[in-house]
Coordinates of C-alpha atoms and ligand atoms in Angstrom, one line a residue:
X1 CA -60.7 15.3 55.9
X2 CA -61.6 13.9 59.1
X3 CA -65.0 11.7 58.2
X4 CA -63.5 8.4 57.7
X5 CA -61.2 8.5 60.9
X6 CA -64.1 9.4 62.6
X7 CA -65.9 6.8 61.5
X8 CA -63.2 4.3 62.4
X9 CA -63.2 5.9 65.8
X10 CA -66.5 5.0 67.0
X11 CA -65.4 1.9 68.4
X12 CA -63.2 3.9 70.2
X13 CA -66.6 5.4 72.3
X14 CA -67.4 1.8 73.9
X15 CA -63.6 0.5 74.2
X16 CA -61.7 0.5 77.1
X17 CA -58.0 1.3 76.8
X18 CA -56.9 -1.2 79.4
X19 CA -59.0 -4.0 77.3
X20 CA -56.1 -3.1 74.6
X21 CA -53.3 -4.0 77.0
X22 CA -55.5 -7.3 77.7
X23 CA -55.7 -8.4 73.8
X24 CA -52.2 -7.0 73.1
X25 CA -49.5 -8.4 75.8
X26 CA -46.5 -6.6 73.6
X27 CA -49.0 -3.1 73.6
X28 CA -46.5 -1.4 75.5
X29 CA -43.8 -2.0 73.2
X30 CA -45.6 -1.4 70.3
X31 CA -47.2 2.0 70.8
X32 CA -43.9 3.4 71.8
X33 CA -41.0 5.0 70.0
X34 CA -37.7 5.8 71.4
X35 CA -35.0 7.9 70.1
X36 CA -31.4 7.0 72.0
X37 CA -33.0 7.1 75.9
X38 CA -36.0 9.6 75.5
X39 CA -38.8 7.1 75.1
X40 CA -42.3 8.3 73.9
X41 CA -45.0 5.8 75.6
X42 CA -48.4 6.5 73.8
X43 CA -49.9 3.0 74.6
X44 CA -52.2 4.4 77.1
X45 CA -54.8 5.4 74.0
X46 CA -57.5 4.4 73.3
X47 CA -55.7 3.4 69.3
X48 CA -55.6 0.6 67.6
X49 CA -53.5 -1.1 65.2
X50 CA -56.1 -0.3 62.3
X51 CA -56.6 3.3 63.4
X52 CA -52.9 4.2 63.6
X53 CA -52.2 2.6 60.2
X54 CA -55.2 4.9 58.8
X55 CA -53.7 7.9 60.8
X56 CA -50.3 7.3 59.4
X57 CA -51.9 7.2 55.7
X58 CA -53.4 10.4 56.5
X59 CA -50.2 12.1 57.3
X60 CA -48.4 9.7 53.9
X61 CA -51.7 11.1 51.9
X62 CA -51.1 15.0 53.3
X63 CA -47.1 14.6 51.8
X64 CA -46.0 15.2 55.2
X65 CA -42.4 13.9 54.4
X66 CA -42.6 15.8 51.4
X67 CA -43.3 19.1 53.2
X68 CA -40.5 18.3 55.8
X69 CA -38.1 17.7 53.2
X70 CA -39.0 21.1 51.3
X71 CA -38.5 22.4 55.1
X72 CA -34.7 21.3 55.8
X73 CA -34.1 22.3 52.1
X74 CA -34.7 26.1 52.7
X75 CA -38.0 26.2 50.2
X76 CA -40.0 29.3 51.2
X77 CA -43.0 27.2 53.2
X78 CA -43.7 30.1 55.2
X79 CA -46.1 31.8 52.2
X80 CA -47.6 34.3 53.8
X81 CA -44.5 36.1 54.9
X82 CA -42.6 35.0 51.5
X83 CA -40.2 33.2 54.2
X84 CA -37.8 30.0 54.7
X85 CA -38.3 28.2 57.7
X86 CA -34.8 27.3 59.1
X87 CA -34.5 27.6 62.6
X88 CA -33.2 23.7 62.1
X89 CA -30.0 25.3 60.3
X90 CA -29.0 26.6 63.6
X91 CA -28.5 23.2 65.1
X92 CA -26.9 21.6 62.3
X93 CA -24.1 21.5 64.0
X94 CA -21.9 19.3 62.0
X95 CA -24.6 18.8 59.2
X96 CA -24.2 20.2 55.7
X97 CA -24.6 22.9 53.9
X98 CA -28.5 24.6 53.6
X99 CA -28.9 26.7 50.8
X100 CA -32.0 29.7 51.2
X101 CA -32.5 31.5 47.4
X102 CA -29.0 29.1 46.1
X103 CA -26.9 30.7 49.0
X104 CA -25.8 28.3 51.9
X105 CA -26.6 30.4 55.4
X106 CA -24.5 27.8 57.2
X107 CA -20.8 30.4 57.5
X108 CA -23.1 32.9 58.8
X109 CA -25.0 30.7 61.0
X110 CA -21.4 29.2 62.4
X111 CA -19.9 33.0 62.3
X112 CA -22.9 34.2 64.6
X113 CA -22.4 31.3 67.2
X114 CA -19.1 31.7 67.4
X115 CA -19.0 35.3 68.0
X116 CA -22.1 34.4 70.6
X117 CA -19.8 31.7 72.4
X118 CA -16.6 34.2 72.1
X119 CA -18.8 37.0 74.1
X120 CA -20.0 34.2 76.2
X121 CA -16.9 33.2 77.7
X122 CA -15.6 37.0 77.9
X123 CA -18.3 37.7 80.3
X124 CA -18.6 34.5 82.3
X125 CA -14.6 34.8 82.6
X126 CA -14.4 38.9 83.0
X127 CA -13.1 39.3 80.1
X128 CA -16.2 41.6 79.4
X129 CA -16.7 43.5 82.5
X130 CA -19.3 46.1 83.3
X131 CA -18.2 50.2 84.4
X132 CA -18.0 48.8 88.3
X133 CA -16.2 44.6 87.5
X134 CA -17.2 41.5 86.0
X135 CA -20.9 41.4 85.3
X136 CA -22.9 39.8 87.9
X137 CA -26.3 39.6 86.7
X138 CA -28.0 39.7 82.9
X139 CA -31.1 41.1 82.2
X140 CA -32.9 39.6 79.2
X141 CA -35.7 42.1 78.1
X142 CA -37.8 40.3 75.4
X143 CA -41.7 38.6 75.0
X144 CA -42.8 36.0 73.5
X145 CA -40.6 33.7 71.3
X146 CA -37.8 36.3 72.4
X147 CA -38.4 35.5 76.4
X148 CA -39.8 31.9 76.7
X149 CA -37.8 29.9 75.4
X150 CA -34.2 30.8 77.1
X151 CA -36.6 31.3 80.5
X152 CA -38.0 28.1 80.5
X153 CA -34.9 26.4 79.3
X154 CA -32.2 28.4 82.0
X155 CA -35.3 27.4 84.9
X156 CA -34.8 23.8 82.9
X157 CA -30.9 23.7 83.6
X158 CA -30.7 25.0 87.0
X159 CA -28.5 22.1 87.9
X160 CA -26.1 23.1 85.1
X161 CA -26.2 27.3 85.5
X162 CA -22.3 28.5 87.0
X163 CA -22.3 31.7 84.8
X164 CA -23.9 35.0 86.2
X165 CA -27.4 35.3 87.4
X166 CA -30.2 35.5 84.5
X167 CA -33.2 37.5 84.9
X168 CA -36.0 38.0 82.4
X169 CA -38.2 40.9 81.8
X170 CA -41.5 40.5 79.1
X171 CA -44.3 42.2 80.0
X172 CA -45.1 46.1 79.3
X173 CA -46.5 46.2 82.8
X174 CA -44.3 48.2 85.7
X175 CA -44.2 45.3 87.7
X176 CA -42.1 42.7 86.0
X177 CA -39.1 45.3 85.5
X178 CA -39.9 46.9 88.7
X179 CA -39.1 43.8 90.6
X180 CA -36.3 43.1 88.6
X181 CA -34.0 45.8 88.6
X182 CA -33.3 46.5 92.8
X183 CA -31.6 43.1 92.4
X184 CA -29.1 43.7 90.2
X185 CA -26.3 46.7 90.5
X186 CA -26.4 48.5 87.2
X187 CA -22.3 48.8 87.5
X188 CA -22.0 45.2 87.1
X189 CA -24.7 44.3 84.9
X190 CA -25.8 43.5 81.0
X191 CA -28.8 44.2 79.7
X192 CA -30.0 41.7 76.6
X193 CA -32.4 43.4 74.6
X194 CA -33.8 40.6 72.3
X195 CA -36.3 41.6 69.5
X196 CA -36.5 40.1 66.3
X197 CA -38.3 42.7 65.1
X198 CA -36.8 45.2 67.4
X199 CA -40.1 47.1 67.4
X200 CA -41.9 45.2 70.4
X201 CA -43.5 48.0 72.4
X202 CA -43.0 46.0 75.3
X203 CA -39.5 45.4 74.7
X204 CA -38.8 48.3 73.3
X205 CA -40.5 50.6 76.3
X206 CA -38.2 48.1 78.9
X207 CA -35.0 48.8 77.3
X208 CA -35.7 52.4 78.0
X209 CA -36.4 51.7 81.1
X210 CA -33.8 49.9 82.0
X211 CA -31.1 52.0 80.0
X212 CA -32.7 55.0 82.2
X213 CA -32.0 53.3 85.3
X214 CA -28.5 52.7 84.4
X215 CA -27.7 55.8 83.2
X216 CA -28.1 57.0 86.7
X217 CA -24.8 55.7 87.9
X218 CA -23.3 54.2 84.9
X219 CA -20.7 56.7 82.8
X220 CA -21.6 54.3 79.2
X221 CA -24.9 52.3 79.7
X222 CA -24.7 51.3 76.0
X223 CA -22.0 49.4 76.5
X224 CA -23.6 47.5 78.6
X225 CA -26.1 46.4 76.3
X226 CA -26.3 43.6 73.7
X227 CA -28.8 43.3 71.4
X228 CA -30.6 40.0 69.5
X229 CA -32.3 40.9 66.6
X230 CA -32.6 40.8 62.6
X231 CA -33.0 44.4 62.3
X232 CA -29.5 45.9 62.6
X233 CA -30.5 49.3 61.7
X234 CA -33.0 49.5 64.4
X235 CA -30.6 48.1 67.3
X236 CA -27.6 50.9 65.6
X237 CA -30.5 53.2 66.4
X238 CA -31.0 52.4 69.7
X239 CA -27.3 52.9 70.3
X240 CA -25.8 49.3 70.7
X241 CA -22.2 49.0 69.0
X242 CA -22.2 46.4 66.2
X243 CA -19.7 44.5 68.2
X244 CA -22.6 43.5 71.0
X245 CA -25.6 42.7 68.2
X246 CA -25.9 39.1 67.3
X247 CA -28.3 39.0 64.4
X248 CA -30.0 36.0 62.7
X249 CA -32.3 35.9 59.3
X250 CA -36.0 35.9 58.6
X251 CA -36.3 32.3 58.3
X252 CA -36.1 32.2 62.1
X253 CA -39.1 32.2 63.5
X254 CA -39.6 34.3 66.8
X255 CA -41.2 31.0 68.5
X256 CA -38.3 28.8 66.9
X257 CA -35.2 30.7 67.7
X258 CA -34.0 29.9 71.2
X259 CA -31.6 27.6 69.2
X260 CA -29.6 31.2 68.0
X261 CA -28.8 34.5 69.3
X262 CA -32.6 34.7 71.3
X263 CA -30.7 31.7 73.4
X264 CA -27.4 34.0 74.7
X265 CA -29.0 34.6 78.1
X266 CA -29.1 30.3 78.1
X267 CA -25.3 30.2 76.7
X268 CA -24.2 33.0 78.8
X269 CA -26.3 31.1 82.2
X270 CA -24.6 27.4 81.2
X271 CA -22.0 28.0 79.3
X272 CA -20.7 27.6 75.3
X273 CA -20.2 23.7 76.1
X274 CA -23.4 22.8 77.7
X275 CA -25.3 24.9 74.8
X276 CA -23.8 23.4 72.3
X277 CA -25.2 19.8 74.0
X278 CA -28.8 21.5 73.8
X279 CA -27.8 22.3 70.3
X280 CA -26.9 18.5 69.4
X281 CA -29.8 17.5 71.5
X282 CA -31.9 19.4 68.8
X283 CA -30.3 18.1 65.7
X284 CA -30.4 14.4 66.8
X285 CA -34.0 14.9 66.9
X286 CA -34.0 16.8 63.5
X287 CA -31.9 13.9 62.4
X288 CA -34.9 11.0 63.9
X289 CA -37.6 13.1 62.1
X290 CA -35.8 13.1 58.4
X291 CA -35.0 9.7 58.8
X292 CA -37.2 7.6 60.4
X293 CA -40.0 5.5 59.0
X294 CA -43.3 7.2 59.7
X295 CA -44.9 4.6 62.1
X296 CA -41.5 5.3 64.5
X297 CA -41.2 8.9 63.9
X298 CA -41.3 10.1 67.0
X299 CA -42.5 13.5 66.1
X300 CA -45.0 12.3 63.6
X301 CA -46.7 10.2 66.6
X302 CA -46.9 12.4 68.7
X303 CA -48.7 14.8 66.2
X304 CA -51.0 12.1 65.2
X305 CA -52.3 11.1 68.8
X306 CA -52.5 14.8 69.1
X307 CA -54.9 15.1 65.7
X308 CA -56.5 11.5 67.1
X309 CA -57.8 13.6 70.2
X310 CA -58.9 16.4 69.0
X311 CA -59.9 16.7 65.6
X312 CA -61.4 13.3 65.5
X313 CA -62.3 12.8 69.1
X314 CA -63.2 16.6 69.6
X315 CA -61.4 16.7 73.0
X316 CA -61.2 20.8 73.2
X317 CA -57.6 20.7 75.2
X318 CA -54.6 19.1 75.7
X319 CA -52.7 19.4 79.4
X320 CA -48.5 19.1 79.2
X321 CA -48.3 17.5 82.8
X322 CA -43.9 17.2 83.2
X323 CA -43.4 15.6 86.6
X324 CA -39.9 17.9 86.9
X325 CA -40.0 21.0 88.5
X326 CA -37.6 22.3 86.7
X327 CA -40.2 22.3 83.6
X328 CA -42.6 24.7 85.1
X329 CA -42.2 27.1 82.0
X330 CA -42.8 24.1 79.7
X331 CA -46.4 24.5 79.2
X332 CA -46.2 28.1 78.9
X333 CA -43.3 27.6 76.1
X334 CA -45.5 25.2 74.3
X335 CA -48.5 27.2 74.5
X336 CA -47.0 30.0 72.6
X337 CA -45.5 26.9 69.9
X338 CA -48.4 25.4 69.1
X339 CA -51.3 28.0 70.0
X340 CA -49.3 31.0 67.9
X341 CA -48.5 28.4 65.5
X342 CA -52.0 26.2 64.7
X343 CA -54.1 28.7 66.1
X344 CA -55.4 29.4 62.4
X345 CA -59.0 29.3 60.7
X346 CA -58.3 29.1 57.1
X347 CA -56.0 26.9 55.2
X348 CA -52.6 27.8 53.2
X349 CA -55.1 28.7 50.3
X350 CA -57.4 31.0 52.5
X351 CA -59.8 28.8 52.5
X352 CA -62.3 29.0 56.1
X353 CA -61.4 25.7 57.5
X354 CA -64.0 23.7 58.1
X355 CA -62.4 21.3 60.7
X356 CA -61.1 22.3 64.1
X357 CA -57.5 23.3 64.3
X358 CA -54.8 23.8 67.0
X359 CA -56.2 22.6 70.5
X360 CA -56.0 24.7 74.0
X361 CA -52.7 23.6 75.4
X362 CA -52.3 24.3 79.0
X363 CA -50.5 22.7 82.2
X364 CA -48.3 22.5 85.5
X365 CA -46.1 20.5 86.7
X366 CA -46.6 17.9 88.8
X367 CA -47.1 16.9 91.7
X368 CA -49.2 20.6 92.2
X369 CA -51.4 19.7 89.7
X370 CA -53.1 17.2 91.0
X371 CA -53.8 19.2 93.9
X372 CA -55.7 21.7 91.7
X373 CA -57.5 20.7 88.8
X374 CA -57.1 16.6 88.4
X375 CA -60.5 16.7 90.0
X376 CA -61.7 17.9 86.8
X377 CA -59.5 15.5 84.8
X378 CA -60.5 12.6 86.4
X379 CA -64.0 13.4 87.2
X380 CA -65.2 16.2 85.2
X381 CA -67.5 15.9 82.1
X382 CA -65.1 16.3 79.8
X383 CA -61.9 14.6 78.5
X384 CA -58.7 16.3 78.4
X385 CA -56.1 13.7 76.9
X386 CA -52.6 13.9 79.1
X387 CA -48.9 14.5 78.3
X388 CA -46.6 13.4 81.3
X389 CA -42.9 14.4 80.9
X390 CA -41.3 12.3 83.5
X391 CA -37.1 12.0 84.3
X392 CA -36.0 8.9 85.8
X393 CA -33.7 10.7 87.9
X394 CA -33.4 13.8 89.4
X395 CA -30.6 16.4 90.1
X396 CA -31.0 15.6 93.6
X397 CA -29.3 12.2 94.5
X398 CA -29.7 13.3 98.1
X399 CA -33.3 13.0 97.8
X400 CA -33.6 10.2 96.2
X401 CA -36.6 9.4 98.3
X402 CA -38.7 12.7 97.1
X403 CA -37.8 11.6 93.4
X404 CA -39.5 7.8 93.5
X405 CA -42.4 9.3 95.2
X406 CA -42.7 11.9 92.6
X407 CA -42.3 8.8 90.3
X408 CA -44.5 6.4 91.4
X409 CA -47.4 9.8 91.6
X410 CA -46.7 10.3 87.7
X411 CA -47.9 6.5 87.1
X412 CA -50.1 6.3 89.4
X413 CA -52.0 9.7 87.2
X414 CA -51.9 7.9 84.2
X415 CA -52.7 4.9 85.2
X416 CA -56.0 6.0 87.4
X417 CA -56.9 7.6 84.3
X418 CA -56.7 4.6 82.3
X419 CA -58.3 2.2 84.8
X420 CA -60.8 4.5 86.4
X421 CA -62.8 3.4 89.3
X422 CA -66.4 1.4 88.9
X423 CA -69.8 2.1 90.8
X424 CA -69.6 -1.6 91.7
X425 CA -66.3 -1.2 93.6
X426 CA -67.5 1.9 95.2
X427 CA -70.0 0.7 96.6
X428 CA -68.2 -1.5 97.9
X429 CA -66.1 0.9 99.6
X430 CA -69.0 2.3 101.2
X431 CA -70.9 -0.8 102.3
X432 CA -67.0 -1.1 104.2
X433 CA -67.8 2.1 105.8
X434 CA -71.1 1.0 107.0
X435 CA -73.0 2.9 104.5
X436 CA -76.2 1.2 103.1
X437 CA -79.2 1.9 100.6
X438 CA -79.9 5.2 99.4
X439 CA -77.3 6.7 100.9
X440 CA -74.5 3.8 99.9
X441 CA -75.4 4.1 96.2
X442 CA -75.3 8.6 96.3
X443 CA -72.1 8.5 98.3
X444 CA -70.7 5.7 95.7
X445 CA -71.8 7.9 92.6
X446 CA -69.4 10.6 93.7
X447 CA -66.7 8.0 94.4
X448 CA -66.5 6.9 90.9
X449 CA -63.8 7.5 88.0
X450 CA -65.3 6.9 84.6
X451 CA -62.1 6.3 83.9
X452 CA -60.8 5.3 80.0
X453 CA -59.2 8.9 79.8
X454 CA -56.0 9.2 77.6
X455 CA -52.7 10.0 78.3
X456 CA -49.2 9.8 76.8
X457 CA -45.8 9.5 78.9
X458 CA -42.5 11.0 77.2
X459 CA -39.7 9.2 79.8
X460 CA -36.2 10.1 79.6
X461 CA -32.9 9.0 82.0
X462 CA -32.3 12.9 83.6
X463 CA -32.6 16.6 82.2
X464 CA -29.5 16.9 80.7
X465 CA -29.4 20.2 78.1
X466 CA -29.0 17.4 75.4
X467 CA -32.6 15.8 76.5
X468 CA -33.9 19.2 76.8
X469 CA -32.7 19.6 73.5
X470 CA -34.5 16.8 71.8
X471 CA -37.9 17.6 73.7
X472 CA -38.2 21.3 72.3
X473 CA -37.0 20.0 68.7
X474 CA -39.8 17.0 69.4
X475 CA -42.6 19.6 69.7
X476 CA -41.5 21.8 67.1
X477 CA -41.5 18.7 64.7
X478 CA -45.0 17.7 66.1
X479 CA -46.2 21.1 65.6
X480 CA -45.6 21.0 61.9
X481 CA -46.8 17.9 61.2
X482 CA -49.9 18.8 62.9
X483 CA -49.8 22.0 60.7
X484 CA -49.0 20.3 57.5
X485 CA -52.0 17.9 57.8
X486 CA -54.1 20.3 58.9
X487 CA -52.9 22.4 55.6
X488 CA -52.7 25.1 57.8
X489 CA -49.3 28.0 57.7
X490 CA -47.6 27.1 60.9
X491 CA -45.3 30.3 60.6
X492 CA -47.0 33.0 60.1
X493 CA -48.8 35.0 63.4
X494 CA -51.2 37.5 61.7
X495 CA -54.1 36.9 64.6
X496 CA -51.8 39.0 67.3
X497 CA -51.8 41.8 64.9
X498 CA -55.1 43.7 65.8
X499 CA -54.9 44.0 69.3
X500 CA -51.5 45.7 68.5
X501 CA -52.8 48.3 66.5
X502 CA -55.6 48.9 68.6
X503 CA -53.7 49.5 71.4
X504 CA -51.3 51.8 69.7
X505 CA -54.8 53.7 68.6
X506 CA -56.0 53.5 72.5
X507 CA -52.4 54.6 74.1
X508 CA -53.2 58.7 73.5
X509 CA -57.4 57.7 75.0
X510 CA -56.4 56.1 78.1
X511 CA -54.5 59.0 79.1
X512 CA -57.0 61.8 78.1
X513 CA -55.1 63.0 75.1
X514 CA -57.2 61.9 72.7
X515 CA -61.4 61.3 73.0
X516 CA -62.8 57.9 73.0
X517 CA -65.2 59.1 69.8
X518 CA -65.8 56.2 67.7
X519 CA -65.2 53.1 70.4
X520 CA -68.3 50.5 71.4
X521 CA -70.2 51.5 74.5
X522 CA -67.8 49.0 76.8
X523 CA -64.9 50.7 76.0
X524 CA -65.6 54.1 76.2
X525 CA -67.1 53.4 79.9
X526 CA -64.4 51.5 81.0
X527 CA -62.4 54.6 79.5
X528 CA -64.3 57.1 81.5
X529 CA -63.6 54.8 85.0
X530 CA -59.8 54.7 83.9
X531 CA -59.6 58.5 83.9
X532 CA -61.4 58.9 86.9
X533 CA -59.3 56.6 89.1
X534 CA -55.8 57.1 87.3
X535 CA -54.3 58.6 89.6
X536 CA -51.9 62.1 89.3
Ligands
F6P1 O1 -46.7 39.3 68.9 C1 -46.3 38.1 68.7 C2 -44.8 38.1 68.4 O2 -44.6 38.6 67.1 C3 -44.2 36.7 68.6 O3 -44.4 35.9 67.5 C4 -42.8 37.0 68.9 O4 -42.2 35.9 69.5 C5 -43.0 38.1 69.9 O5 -44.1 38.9 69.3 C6 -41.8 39.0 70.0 O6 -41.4 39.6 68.8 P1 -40.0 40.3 68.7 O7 -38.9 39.2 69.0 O8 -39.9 40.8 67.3 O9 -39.9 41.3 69.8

C-alpha cells in the first residue's frame, strides 16, 4: 500500500527540510493547522506539497471519513469484540442523540455523569464523609486505560486540583500500594476501584489489599469504596452498594474512557466544572475531526506525518517530547493509545500484514530529556522523528523567567534538528581552538549534526483542562486514522492475552505448589532460583 509513497519519497533522502522553508516563504503557514488556539506546526518535515496531496489521497482512497462517520454513528467497528466504539458519546456534551443497535445511549450517558458530578461534590463538600470526617485522600486502584489516563491528566491539572488528595495504585507489585497507603488515614479515605472488566488481577488483588487495611480500624470499609466498571454483578460481588458504582457500556474502550466514570478520581481532584471543560475540550476536537476538510484536519495530519515517518520512511520510533512538566505521564498515556491500539500484525480480515504497523512511541519531558538521550537524537545513526508539546505560558507567572528559557530550549531542539551542524563549520570551530590537521578534522567529525531530522510542534496559549481536552481527543483521532489506513482493528487488545494466562498457569509454580513440568529450560531454572531465594 505503501510502494508509490515510497517512491515519491526518495527525494525526500537528498532534501534538506530547511531548503523547504527557503523555496516556500509562507511554509510555515501552510504546513500548519490550528483548531481555536491549539496550533499543530508540522512544517519542520521533510514533505512536500506533492507528497502531502498523495498522503491525503491515501487516507480519501482508505474511506477514512467514511469509517469515522460509521464511528460517531455507533456502527459496530470494533469486529473482533462484536463492539461500538463510542467513547466520543461521553463528551458530546450538548451534541445529539447517538443511537448503538436503534437505542440512543445519550440519557444513560448524561444519567451516569450526573450521578458522578452529584458524588463529586458530596465528597469535595463533606457531604460524603468517611467513618472518621470528610474524606481527605482517594485512592484510585486500576491499570492500564483504568489508571493512566485520570494519572496523567490530575499530574496535568495540578494548577487546577482544590478537592482531596489523589493517589493511584496499578501495579500487582507490593511496592506501589505499599507506599501508598501510610499516607492516607483509612478513616477519612475513598478507595476507587476502577475495572472495566472488574477481573484485573492486579486490581483486583489491590482492592483486597487495600479493603484489608481498612478493615483494621474502619467499622464499614465498603462504604468507603466506589467502584468504575461495566460489570455490575462483579462490583455487587465484591460488596460495593449500587449507590457508589458508576458503570459505562462496552463501546468504551479501557484506553478511551477517561472521558466517563474511569475519570472520577480527575472530577473528584478538579471539580464537576473544570471536568466538564476537559469534556468540551474533547468534543470541540471531535467536532474539528467530523468537520474539517482533510488537508486541515488536524487529527488526520497528524496521523499522516506519523504514517510519512514510519511506514514509508521506516523510522522504527516516534519520541512525544511536551516541554510542560506537568505532561510527564503523557508519553506513558500515549504509549498505551497507540502501542495497545496499532500494535497489530494482521489486518481487519486476518490477513498477516505485510507493511509495518504501529511505531515504538516513547518520551520525557523536556528540558530532562535532552540531558539524557538527545545525544542519540541528534547524533545517533538513526532517525527518530520528534513531537514537541509546548504551552506558551506556564502556571507560574512568578517565574516567568524559567518559562522563556524552557521556551526558547523547545525551539532551539527542533530547530538544531532541522538545521544540523556541517563538518565545514566544525572545523572551523576547531581551527578557533587551535586545533589543526589530523587532529582538527577527528575532533570536527565528532562535532557534527547531520542534521535534516524531523519534528512536529503542537503549541497551545496554557494547560487549561479544555486544551488538555483537545490534545487527548487529538491523539485518539490520530490513532484511528492511522488504524483505518493501516486496515488494522484499533480496538481490540488480544496480544496482552497470553501473558495473562500464563501467569495465572505459573501463580501455583512460583510458589512450589505446583511443578514446573512442561516449561522451556529458562523457565524452569529461573523457577528453581526463585524457590531457593524466596524467602519464608
Ligand atoms: O490488559 C490490558 C487491559 O485490558 C487494557 O486494555 C485495560 O485498559 C487494562 O487491561 C485494564 O483493564 P480493566 O479496566 O478491565 O481492569
Amino acid at each position: 500500500m505503501f510502494e508509490s509513497l515510497k517512491t515519491l519519497a526518495e527525494k525526500t533522502r537528498a532534501r534538506s527540510i530547511l531548503s523547504l522553508f527557503d523555496d516556500d516563504t509562507e511554509r510555515a503557514a501552510q504546513y500548519s493547522t490550528t483548531l481555536g488556539d491549539l496550533l499543530f506546526d508540522y512544517s519542520k518535515t521533510n514533505l512536500d506539497v506533492e507528497q502531502r496531496a498523495a498522503l491525503i489521497e491515501l487516507a480519501r482512497g482508505r474511506e477514512v471519513e467514511a469509517r469515522r462517520d460509521a464511528m460517531f454513528s455507533g456502527a459496530e467497528i470494533n469486529d473482533t469484540e462484536g463492539r461500538a466504539v463510542l467513547h466520543t458519546a461521553l463528551r458530546n456534551l450538548d451534541g445529539g442523540p447517538v443511537e448503538v443497535d436503534g437505542v440512543d445511549v445519550m440519557p444513560g450517558v448524561r444519567d451516569t455523569l450526573a450521578r458522578m458530578r452529584d458524588f463529586a461534590r458530596a465528597l469535595r463538600e463533606g457531604a460524603f464523609a468517611g467513618e472518621g470526617g470528610a474524606i481527605t485522600d482517594v485512592i484510585n486502584i486500576g491499570i492500564g486505560g483504568s489508571d493512566l489516563g485520570p494519572a496523567m491528566a490530575v499530574r496535568a491539572l495540578a494548577p487546577y486540583h482544590d478537592g482531596p488528595r489523589v493517589h493511584f495504585v496499578s501495579n500487582v507489585d507490593g511496592a506501589d500500594i505499599a507506599e501508598v497507603l501510610p499516607q492516607c488515614d483509612p478513616k477519612t479515605t475513598l478507595v476507587i476501584v476502577a475495572s472495566k472488566t472488574f477481573t484485573t488481577i492486579e486490581t483486583m488483588t489491590n482492592a483486597r489489599t487495600a479493603r484489608a487495611w481498612m478493615s483494621e480500624v474502619v467499622s464499614d470499609p465498603a462504604a468507603q469504596f466506589a467502584a468504575l466498571s461495566s460489570a455490575g454483578d462483579k462490583t455487587s460481588a465484591f460488596g460495593i452498594a449500587p449507590e457508589r458504582v458508576f458503570g459505562f457500556e462496552d463501546w468504551v474502550g479501557g484506553r478511551y474512557s477517561m472521558w466517563g466514570p474511569i475519570g472520577l478520581s480527575l472530577m473528584i481532584a478538579i471539580g464537576p466544572e473544570a471536568f466538564d471543560a476537559f469534556l468540551r475540550g474533547g468534543q470541540a476536537m471531535d467536532r474539528h475531526f467530523r468537520a474539517a476538510p482533510l488537508e486541515e484536519n488536524m487529527p488526520v495530519l497528524l496521523a499522516l506525518v506519523g504514517l510519512w515517518h514510519h511506514q514509508v520512511l521506516g523510522y522504527p520510533t516516534r519520541a512525544v517530547l511536551p516541554y510542560d512538566n506537568r505532561l510527564g505521564r503523557l508519553p506513558a498515556y500515549l504509549q498505551q493509545l497507540e502501542m495497545e491500539s496499532n500494535g497489530k500484525r494482521v489486518s481487519m480480515d486476518g490477513a498477516d500484514l505485510d507493511y509495518a504497523s504501529g511505531p515504538v512511541v516513547w518520551g520525557e519531558p523536556g528540558t530532562n530529556g535532552q540531558h539524557a538521550f538527545y545525544q542519540l537524537i541528534h547524533q545517533g545513526t538513526g532517525v527518530v522523528p520528534c513531537e514537541f508539546l509546548l504551552a506558551a505560558q506556564g502556571h507560574e507567572p512568578e517565574l516567568r523567567h524559567q518559562h522563556d528559557l524552557l521556551v526558547a530550549n523547545c525551539l532551539a531542539q527542533s530547530e538544531a534538528l532541522m538545521r544540523g551542524r556541517d563538518l565545514d563549520t566544525a572545523r572551523e570551530m576547531m581551527a578557533a581552538k587551535g586545533l589543526e590537521g589530523a587532529e582538527l578534522e577527528r575532533q570536527a567529525r565528532h562535532r557534527v549534526f547531520p542534521g535534516n531530522r524531523p519534528s512536529t510542534t503542537l503549541i497551545y496559549p496554557k494547560l487549561t483542562p479544555e486544551i488538555l481536552g483537545q490534545i487527548i481527543a487529538l491523539y485518539e483521532h490520530r490513532v484511528f486514522v492511522e488504524g483505518v489506513i493501516l486496515g488494522i482493528n484499533s480496538f481490540d487488545q488480544w496480544g496482552v492475552e497470553l501473558g495473562k494466562e500464563l501467569a495465572t498457569a505459573l501463580g501455583p509454580v512460583v510458589t512450589g505448589e505446583a511443578p514446573a513440568d512442561g516449561k522451556d529450560g529458562s523457565t524452569r531454572g529461573l523457577v528453581s532460583y526463585l524457590l531457593r531465594h524466596r524467602g519464608g
